[in-house]
Structure formats: structure tokens, C-alpha cells
PDB file of C-alpha atoms in Angstrom:
ATOM      1  CA  MET A   1      -0.040   0.114  -0.044  1.00  0.00           C
ATOM      2  CA  PRO A   2       1.247   3.745  -0.629  1.00  0.00           C
ATOM      3  CA  VAL A   3       1.773   5.822   2.245  1.00  0.00           C
ATOM      4  CA  TYR A   4      -1.064   8.587   1.868  1.00  0.00           C
ATOM      5  CA  PHE A   5       0.055  12.284   2.130  1.00  0.00           C
ATOM      6  CA  ILE A   6      -3.577  13.969   3.096  1.00  0.00           C
ATOM      7  CA  GLY A   7      -4.246  17.707   3.014  1.00  0.00           C
ATOM      8  CA  ALA A   8      -6.304  18.230   6.204  1.00  0.00           C
ATOM      9  CA  GLY A   9      -7.581  21.640   5.151  1.00  0.00           C
ATOM     10  CA  ALA A  10      -7.026  24.920   6.689  1.00  0.00           C
ATOM     11  CA  GLY A  11      -8.723  23.985  10.014  1.00  0.00           C
ATOM     12  CA  ASP A  12     -12.673  23.264   9.618  1.00  0.00           C
ATOM     13  CA  PRO A  13     -12.559  19.409   9.664  1.00  0.00           C
ATOM     14  CA  GLU A  14     -15.431  19.784   6.897  1.00  0.00           C
ATOM     15  CA  LEU A  15     -12.784  21.505   4.429  1.00  0.00           C
ATOM     16  CA  MET A  16     -11.116  18.119   4.284  1.00  0.00           C
ATOM     17  CA  THR A  17     -11.791  16.627   0.699  1.00  0.00           C
ATOM     18  CA  VAL A  18     -14.137  13.607   0.458  1.00  0.00           C
ATOM     19  CA  LYS A  19     -11.142  11.671  -0.790  1.00  0.00           C
ATOM     20  CA  GLY A  20      -8.859  12.600   2.041  1.00  0.00           C
ATOM     21  CA  LYS A  21     -11.709  11.757   4.628  1.00  0.00           C
ATOM     22  CA  ASN A  22     -12.490   8.424   2.872  1.00  0.00           C
ATOM     23  CA  ILE A  23      -8.917   7.242   3.158  1.00  0.00           C
ATOM     24  CA  LEU A  24      -8.386   8.629   6.647  1.00  0.00           C
ATOM     25  CA  GLY A  25     -11.573   6.588   7.640  1.00  0.00           C
ATOM     26  CA  LYS A  26      -9.805   3.232   6.803  1.00  0.00           C
ATOM     27  CA  ALA A  27      -6.653   4.242   8.276  1.00  0.00           C
ATOM     28  CA  ASP A  28      -4.624   1.771  10.227  1.00  0.00           C
ATOM     29  CA  THR A  29      -1.893   4.275  11.164  1.00  0.00           C
ATOM     30  CA  VAL A  30      -2.416   8.279  11.245  1.00  0.00           C
ATOM     31  CA  ILE A  31       0.563  10.436  11.366  1.00  0.00           C
ATOM     32  CA  TYR A  32      -0.562  13.920  11.900  1.00  0.00           C
ATOM     33  CA  ALA A  33       1.079  17.257  12.161  1.00  0.00           C
ATOM     34  CA  GLY A  34      -0.273  18.049  15.932  1.00  0.00           C
ATOM     35  CA  SER A  35       0.672  21.458  16.249  1.00  0.00           C
ATOM     36  CA  LEU A  36      -1.170  22.531  13.135  1.00  0.00           C
ATOM     37  CA  VAL A  37      -3.930  19.980  12.328  1.00  0.00           C
ATOM     38  CA  ASN A  38      -7.274  20.533  14.214  1.00  0.00           C
ATOM     39  CA  PRO A  39      -7.355  17.541  16.411  1.00  0.00           C
ATOM     40  CA  ASP A  40     -11.249  16.954  15.424  1.00  0.00           C
ATOM     41  CA  VAL A  41      -9.889  15.735  11.945  1.00  0.00           C
ATOM     42  CA  LEU A  42      -8.597  12.537  13.731  1.00  0.00           C
ATOM     43  CA  ASP A  43     -12.415  11.805  14.503  1.00  0.00           C
ATOM     44  CA  TYR A  44     -12.529  10.577  10.778  1.00  0.00           C
ATOM     45  CA  ALA A  45      -9.940   7.788  11.667  1.00  0.00           C
ATOM     46  CA  PRO A  46     -11.316   4.393  13.082  1.00  0.00           C
ATOM     47  CA  GLU A  47     -10.943   4.200  16.867  1.00  0.00           C
ATOM     48  CA  THR A  48      -8.501   1.373  16.166  1.00  0.00           C
ATOM     49  CA  ALA A  49      -5.995   3.340  14.089  1.00  0.00           C
ATOM     50  CA  GLU A  50      -2.741   4.022  15.650  1.00  0.00           C
ATOM     51  CA  THR A  51      -1.928   7.865  15.799  1.00  0.00           C
ATOM     52  CA  PHE A  52       0.987   9.541  16.316  1.00  0.00           C
ATOM     53  CA  ASN A  53       1.735  13.435  16.741  1.00  0.00           C
ATOM     54  CA  SER A  54       4.576  14.053  14.283  1.00  0.00           C
ATOM     55  CA  ALA A  55       5.276  17.652  16.150  1.00  0.00           C
ATOM     56  CA  GLU A  56       7.263  15.351  18.595  1.00  0.00           C
ATOM     57  CA  LEU A  57       9.228  13.474  15.888  1.00  0.00           C
ATOM     58  CA  ASN A  58      11.960  14.190  13.446  1.00  0.00           C
ATOM     59  CA  LEU A  59      12.008  12.877   9.853  1.00  0.00           C
ATOM     60  CA  ASP A  60      13.438   9.434  10.771  1.00  0.00           C
ATOM     61  CA  GLU A  61      11.252   8.705  13.447  1.00  0.00           C
ATOM     62  CA  ILE A  62       8.179   9.784  11.355  1.00  0.00           C
ATOM     63  CA  MET A  63       9.111   7.197   8.640  1.00  0.00           C
ATOM     64  CA  GLU A  64       9.887   4.640  11.447  1.00  0.00           C
ATOM     65  CA  LYS A  65       6.043   4.826  12.204  1.00  0.00           C
ATOM     66  CA  ALA A  66       5.048   5.010   8.627  1.00  0.00           C
ATOM     67  CA  LEU A  67       7.251   2.250   6.890  1.00  0.00           C
ATOM     68  CA  PRO A  68       6.526  -1.127   8.731  1.00  0.00           C
ATOM     69  CA  PRO A  69       2.603  -0.730   8.149  1.00  0.00           C
ATOM     70  CA  ALA A  70       2.894   0.366   4.656  1.00  0.00           C
ATOM     71  CA  ARG A  71       5.069  -2.877   4.002  1.00  0.00           C
ATOM     72  CA  ASP A  72       2.595  -4.802   5.452  1.00  0.00           C
ATOM     73  CA  GLY A  73      -0.189  -3.648   3.160  1.00  0.00           C
ATOM     74  CA  LYS A  74      -1.729  -1.164   5.864  1.00  0.00           C
ATOM     75  CA  VAL A  75      -3.373   1.937   5.153  1.00  0.00           C
ATOM     76  CA  VAL A  76      -0.895   4.750   6.541  1.00  0.00           C
ATOM     77  CA  ALA A  77      -2.087   8.099   6.462  1.00  0.00           C
ATOM     78  CA  ARG A  78       0.336  11.079   6.932  1.00  0.00           C
ATOM     79  CA  VAL A  79      -2.005  14.114   7.671  1.00  0.00           C
ATOM     80  CA  HIS A  80      -0.728  17.620   6.950  1.00  0.00           C
ATOM     81  CA  THR A  81      -2.389  20.863   7.546  1.00  0.00           C
ATOM     82  CA  GLY A  82      -3.813  22.784   4.572  1.00  0.00           C
ATOM     83  CA  ASP A  83      -2.373  21.333   1.608  1.00  0.00           C
ATOM     84  CA  PRO A  84       0.783  19.291   1.609  1.00  0.00           C
ATOM     85  CA  SER A  85       2.448  21.102  -1.246  1.00  0.00           C
ATOM     86  CA  ILE A  86       2.507  24.763   0.561  1.00  0.00           C
ATOM     87  CA  TYR A  87       5.055  24.472   3.420  1.00  0.00           C
ATOM     88  CA  GLY A  88       4.465  20.981   4.128  1.00  0.00           C
ATOM     89  CA  SER A  89       7.932  19.674   4.127  1.00  0.00           C
ATOM     90  CA  LEU A  90       6.530  17.166   1.662  1.00  0.00           C
ATOM     91  CA  GLN A  91       9.720  16.814  -0.541  1.00  0.00           C
ATOM     92  CA  GLU A  92      12.199  15.283   2.172  1.00  0.00           C
ATOM     93  CA  GLN A  93       9.448  12.696   3.004  1.00  0.00           C
ATOM     94  CA  ILE A  94       8.835  11.462  -0.495  1.00  0.00           C
ATOM     95  CA  GLU A  95      12.763  11.330  -1.107  1.00  0.00           C
ATOM     96  CA  PHE A  96      12.942   9.008   1.833  1.00  0.00           C
ATOM     97  CA  LEU A  97      10.038   6.656   0.629  1.00  0.00           C
ATOM     98  CA  GLU A  98      11.466   6.660  -2.960  1.00  0.00           C
ATOM     99  CA  GLY A  99      14.879   5.596  -1.568  1.00  0.00           C
ATOM    100  CA  ARG A 100      13.442   2.715   0.270  1.00  0.00           C
ATOM    101  CA  GLY A 101      10.962   1.663  -2.668  1.00  0.00           C
ATOM    102  CA  VAL A 102       7.901   2.689  -0.898  1.00  0.00           C
ATOM    103  CA  ASP A 103       5.048   3.967  -2.938  1.00  0.00           C
ATOM    104  CA  TYR A 104       3.018   7.273  -1.879  1.00  0.00           C
ATOM    105  CA  GLU A 105       0.094   9.185  -3.053  1.00  0.00           C
ATOM    106  CA  VAL A 106      -0.652  12.868  -2.393  1.00  0.00           C
ATOM    107  CA  VAL A 107      -4.246  13.980  -1.490  1.00  0.00           C
ATOM    108  CA  PRO A 108      -4.605  17.868  -1.944  1.00  0.00           C
ATOM    109  CA  GLY A 109      -6.488  19.829   0.618  1.00  0.00           C
ATOM    110  CA  VAL A 110      -7.700  23.191   1.297  1.00  0.00           C
ATOM    111  CA  SER A 111      -4.842  25.440   2.031  1.00  0.00           C
ATOM    112  CA  SER A 112      -5.325  28.272   4.541  1.00  0.00           C
ATOM    113  CA  LEU A 113      -4.278  30.627   1.485  1.00  0.00           C
ATOM    114  CA  VAL A 114      -7.829  30.083   0.012  1.00  0.00           C
ATOM    115  CA  ALA A 115      -9.542  29.797   3.215  1.00  0.00           C
ATOM    116  CA  ALA A 116      -7.935  33.062   4.324  1.00  0.00           C
ATOM    117  CA  ALA A 117      -9.465  34.641   1.256  1.00  0.00           C
ATOM    118  CA  ALA A 118     -12.897  33.309   2.064  1.00  0.00           C
ATOM    119  CA  ALA A 119     -12.699  34.507   5.598  1.00  0.00           C
ATOM    120  CA  VAL A 120     -12.298  38.324   4.342  1.00  0.00           C
ATOM    121  CA  GLY A 121     -14.717  37.779   1.411  1.00  0.00           C
ATOM    122  CA  ARG A 122     -12.245  38.607  -1.290  1.00  0.00           C
ATOM    123  CA  GLU A 123     -10.683  37.160  -4.297  1.00  0.00           C
ATOM    124  CA  TYR A 124      -6.951  37.247  -5.269  1.00  0.00           C
ATOM    125  CA  THR A 125      -7.330  37.887  -9.076  1.00  0.00           C
ATOM    126  CA  LEU A 126      -9.190  40.981 -10.411  1.00  0.00           C
ATOM    127  CA  PRO A 127      -9.303  42.305 -13.990  1.00  0.00           C
ATOM    128  CA  GLU A 128      -7.109  45.361 -14.143  1.00  0.00           C
ATOM    129  CA  VAL A 129      -5.792  44.946 -10.694  1.00  0.00           C
ATOM    130  CA  SER A 130      -4.082  41.627 -10.299  1.00  0.00           C
ATOM    131  CA  GLN A 131      -4.037  38.527 -12.470  1.00  0.00           C
ATOM    132  CA  SER A 132      -1.337  36.701 -10.500  1.00  0.00           C
ATOM    133  CA  VAL A 133      -0.732  35.596  -6.897  1.00  0.00           C
ATOM    134  CA  ILE A 134       2.469  35.472  -5.211  1.00  0.00           C
ATOM    135  CA  VAL A 135       2.739  32.785  -2.214  1.00  0.00           C
ATOM    136  CA  THR A 136       5.976  33.587  -0.036  1.00  0.00           C
ATOM    137  CA  ARG A 137       7.020  34.160   3.421  1.00  0.00           C
ATOM    138  CA  LEU A 138       9.445  36.805   5.092  1.00  0.00           C
ATOM    139  CA  GLU A 139      12.864  35.323   5.586  1.00  0.00           C
ATOM    140  CA  GLY A 140      13.500  34.249   9.193  1.00  0.00           C
ATOM    141  CA  ARG A 141      15.042  31.161  10.651  1.00  0.00           C
ATOM    142  CA  THR A 142      14.448  29.728   7.166  1.00  0.00           C
ATOM    143  CA  PRO A 143      16.224  31.660   4.441  1.00  0.00           C
ATOM    144  CA  VAL A 144      14.709  32.608   1.106  1.00  0.00           C
ATOM    145  CA  PRO A 145      16.530  32.141  -2.187  1.00  0.00           C
ATOM    146  CA  GLU A 146      18.255  35.252  -3.811  1.00  0.00           C
ATOM    147  CA  GLY A 147      15.600  37.457  -5.721  1.00  0.00           C
ATOM    148  CA  GLU A 148      12.730  36.234  -3.413  1.00  0.00           C
ATOM    149  CA  SER A 149      12.851  38.736  -0.703  1.00  0.00           C
ATOM    150  CA  LEU A 150       9.375  40.515   0.056  1.00  0.00           C
ATOM    151  CA  GLY A 151      10.935  43.844  -1.259  1.00  0.00           C
ATOM    152  CA  GLU A 152      11.900  42.192  -4.380  1.00  0.00           C
ATOM    153  CA  LEU A 153       8.785  40.594  -4.964  1.00  0.00           C
ATOM    154  CA  ALA A 154       6.856  43.661  -4.135  1.00  0.00           C
ATOM    155  CA  VAL A 155       7.755  45.484  -7.170  1.00  0.00           C
ATOM    156  CA  HIS A 156       5.713  43.219  -9.141  1.00  0.00           C
ATOM    157  CA  ARG A 157       2.623  44.535  -7.345  1.00  0.00           C
ATOM    158  CA  THR A 158       0.533  41.212  -7.633  1.00  0.00           C
ATOM    159  CA  SER A 159      -1.842  39.861  -5.093  1.00  0.00           C
ATOM    160  CA  MET A 160       0.410  38.460  -2.413  1.00  0.00           C
ATOM    161  CA  ALA A 161      -0.340  35.651   0.266  1.00  0.00           C
ATOM    162  CA  ILE A 162       2.462  35.901   3.103  1.00  0.00           C
ATOM    163  CA  PHE A 163       2.951  32.735   5.500  1.00  0.00           C
ATOM    164  CA  LEU A 164       4.533  32.490   8.717  1.00  0.00           C
ATOM    165  CA  SER A 165       5.311  36.231   9.028  1.00  0.00           C
ATOM    166  CA  VAL A 166       2.889  37.866  11.200  1.00  0.00           C
ATOM    167  CA  HIS A 167       5.127  38.149  14.198  1.00  0.00           C
ATOM    168  CA  MET A 168       7.621  40.056  12.120  1.00  0.00           C
ATOM    169  CA  ILE A 169       4.774  42.435  10.681  1.00  0.00           C
ATOM    170  CA  ASP A 170       6.888  45.785  11.118  1.00  0.00           C
ATOM    171  CA  ARG A 171       9.475  44.173   8.604  1.00  0.00           C
ATOM    172  CA  VAL A 172       6.730  42.983   6.310  1.00  0.00           C
ATOM    173  CA  VAL A 173       5.284  46.462   5.870  1.00  0.00           C
ATOM    174  CA  ASP A 174       8.779  48.060   5.275  1.00  0.00           C
ATOM    175  CA  GLU A 175       9.441  45.567   2.840  1.00  0.00           C
ATOM    176  CA  LEU A 176       6.257  45.678   0.985  1.00  0.00           C
ATOM    177  CA  LYS A 177       6.344  49.530   0.729  1.00  0.00           C
ATOM    178  CA  SER A 178       8.997  49.152  -2.119  1.00  0.00           C
ATOM    179  CA  GLY A 179       6.186  47.999  -4.521  1.00  0.00           C
ATOM    180  CA  TYR A 180       2.981  48.951  -2.796  1.00  0.00           C
ATOM    181  CA  GLU A 181       1.432  52.116  -1.819  1.00  0.00           C
ATOM    182  CA  ASP A 182       0.275  53.038   1.790  1.00  0.00           C
ATOM    183  CA  GLU A 183      -3.194  52.665   0.707  1.00  0.00           C
ATOM    184  CA  THR A 184      -3.022  49.001  -0.488  1.00  0.00           C
ATOM    185  CA  PRO A 185      -5.610  46.864   1.214  1.00  0.00           C
ATOM    186  CA  VAL A 186      -4.197  44.522   3.812  1.00  0.00           C
ATOM    187  CA  ALA A 187      -5.804  41.708   6.006  1.00  0.00           C
ATOM    188  CA  VAL A 188      -4.101  39.500   8.559  1.00  0.00           C
ATOM    189  CA  VAL A 189      -6.036  36.346   9.276  1.00  0.00           C
ATOM    190  CA  LYS A 190      -5.489  34.081  12.287  1.00  0.00           C
ATOM    191  CA  LYS A 191      -6.522  30.395  12.122  1.00  0.00           C
ATOM    192  CA  ALA A 192      -8.408  30.671   8.881  1.00  0.00           C
ATOM    193  CA  SER A 193     -11.827  28.578   9.262  1.00  0.00           C
ATOM    194  CA  TRP A 194     -11.200  27.319  12.722  1.00  0.00           C
ATOM    195  CA  PRO A 195     -13.937  28.276  15.249  1.00  0.00           C
ATOM    196  CA  GLU A 196     -11.427  30.909  16.915  1.00  0.00           C
ATOM    197  CA  GLU A 197     -10.685  32.564  13.376  1.00  0.00           C
ATOM    198  CA  LYS A 198      -9.868  36.032  13.801  1.00  0.00           C
ATOM    199  CA  VAL A 199      -9.289  38.907  10.947  1.00  0.00           C
ATOM    200  CA  VAL A 200      -7.727  42.230  11.164  1.00  0.00           C
ATOM    201  CA  LYS A 201      -8.333  44.496   8.052  1.00  0.00           C
ATOM    202  CA  GLY A 202      -6.390  47.750   7.227  1.00  0.00           C
ATOM    203  CA  LYS A 203      -4.260  49.328   4.871  1.00  0.00           C
ATOM    204  CA  LEU A 204      -0.206  48.979   4.378  1.00  0.00           C
ATOM    205  CA  GLU A 205       0.047  52.071   6.293  1.00  0.00           C
ATOM    206  CA  ASN A 206      -1.739  50.960   9.441  1.00  0.00           C
ATOM    207  CA  ILE A 207      -2.163  47.308   9.683  1.00  0.00           C
TER     208      ILE A 207
END
């Protein structure tokens, strides 16, 4: 059996796809990102499933939980928050499995990128405003490649979804001002689609 990488959605358990829910519903082993995934998602798994919180594990330890049951033909669900393809550390896990001849399947999910847009009732692409969306983050402990600083990306003046950076919002604003005007609308969304969702709206000059 393959190891299934499942996007659990942005937070609301009902935003998990039907496919992801069906796979989770027959899982023998569930490895979930406990610091990010809504624990209510685990209610879709059988009571008999073994569950492991990957927030407490490194890559080798995660794979030690996944490989034996997968090789025994059991269903292994590796549950990520949002969509696994966006800041999901997916590649290193896939390379690990490929290096050991274990199949995998990626089941996409609803990213907080789109859940945040839903929370503020806006779209990222508007005629004569922007037909492109940049998904990025401010450089912190994780560096960004050359040419991908917020200041350099801001000159394109596209819609932008900025992850993992609100704790450095002063720096975010300073760098965005290299391309955007003070009147540019900005929204900060905390825990999009969760019961405790919070939205703060403003402009670049006052957010």
C-alpha cells in the first residue's frame, strides 16, 4: 500500500476533501502534524487506528512509524495541515520513501491561502488589478533564495499571500512598501476556518 499524504484543510474538518476523509476513515496508522492540524480531523479515523503526533518526531522517527505498516499492506495516512504542497516539508518525506522503494500518493487539501480569502470575502485575482498571486514568506530562521525577498517580490505589485510572518509584521510592511502604496488593502487572518478565526483588516500604512 502507498503512504498517503493527506491535506487536512485549513482547520475546519469539513474542509477536508471527500477523498482524504475516505482514506482517513480506513487508516490503520495516522501520523498527523499535531501543532497545526485540527484534532477534530482525527475523528474521521477508526478508533482502532494507531495515531502519532509528528510535532514530537523528526523525519527518521516519522518514517519509522510509516514504513512497517505500509510494507505490511496497511493504510498509512500522513496528515498535513492545509495542502501538503505549501510549506508542508513534503519533498524530504517523498525522497525518503522513494529511496526505500515505498509508494506514496498525495491527496490535496484546502490551503489556508484560500480559506483566508474566504474569511475576508475577497478574491486574489481581479481584472485590471492583478491576475497573479505570489505565495511567499518573510525570511526568518528559514532563508529565502536570492531574488525572493519581500521587497524584490513587491515590485511586481501582484496579489500576495504571506505565510509564517505576522510576528515580524513591521519588517513585512517595510519591505512591501518598496512596491505597494500606503493605501493598499491588507488583511491578517489568524486560524482561517477554525472556530477561533480572527481577521484584522487595514491598509499597508496602518496594519
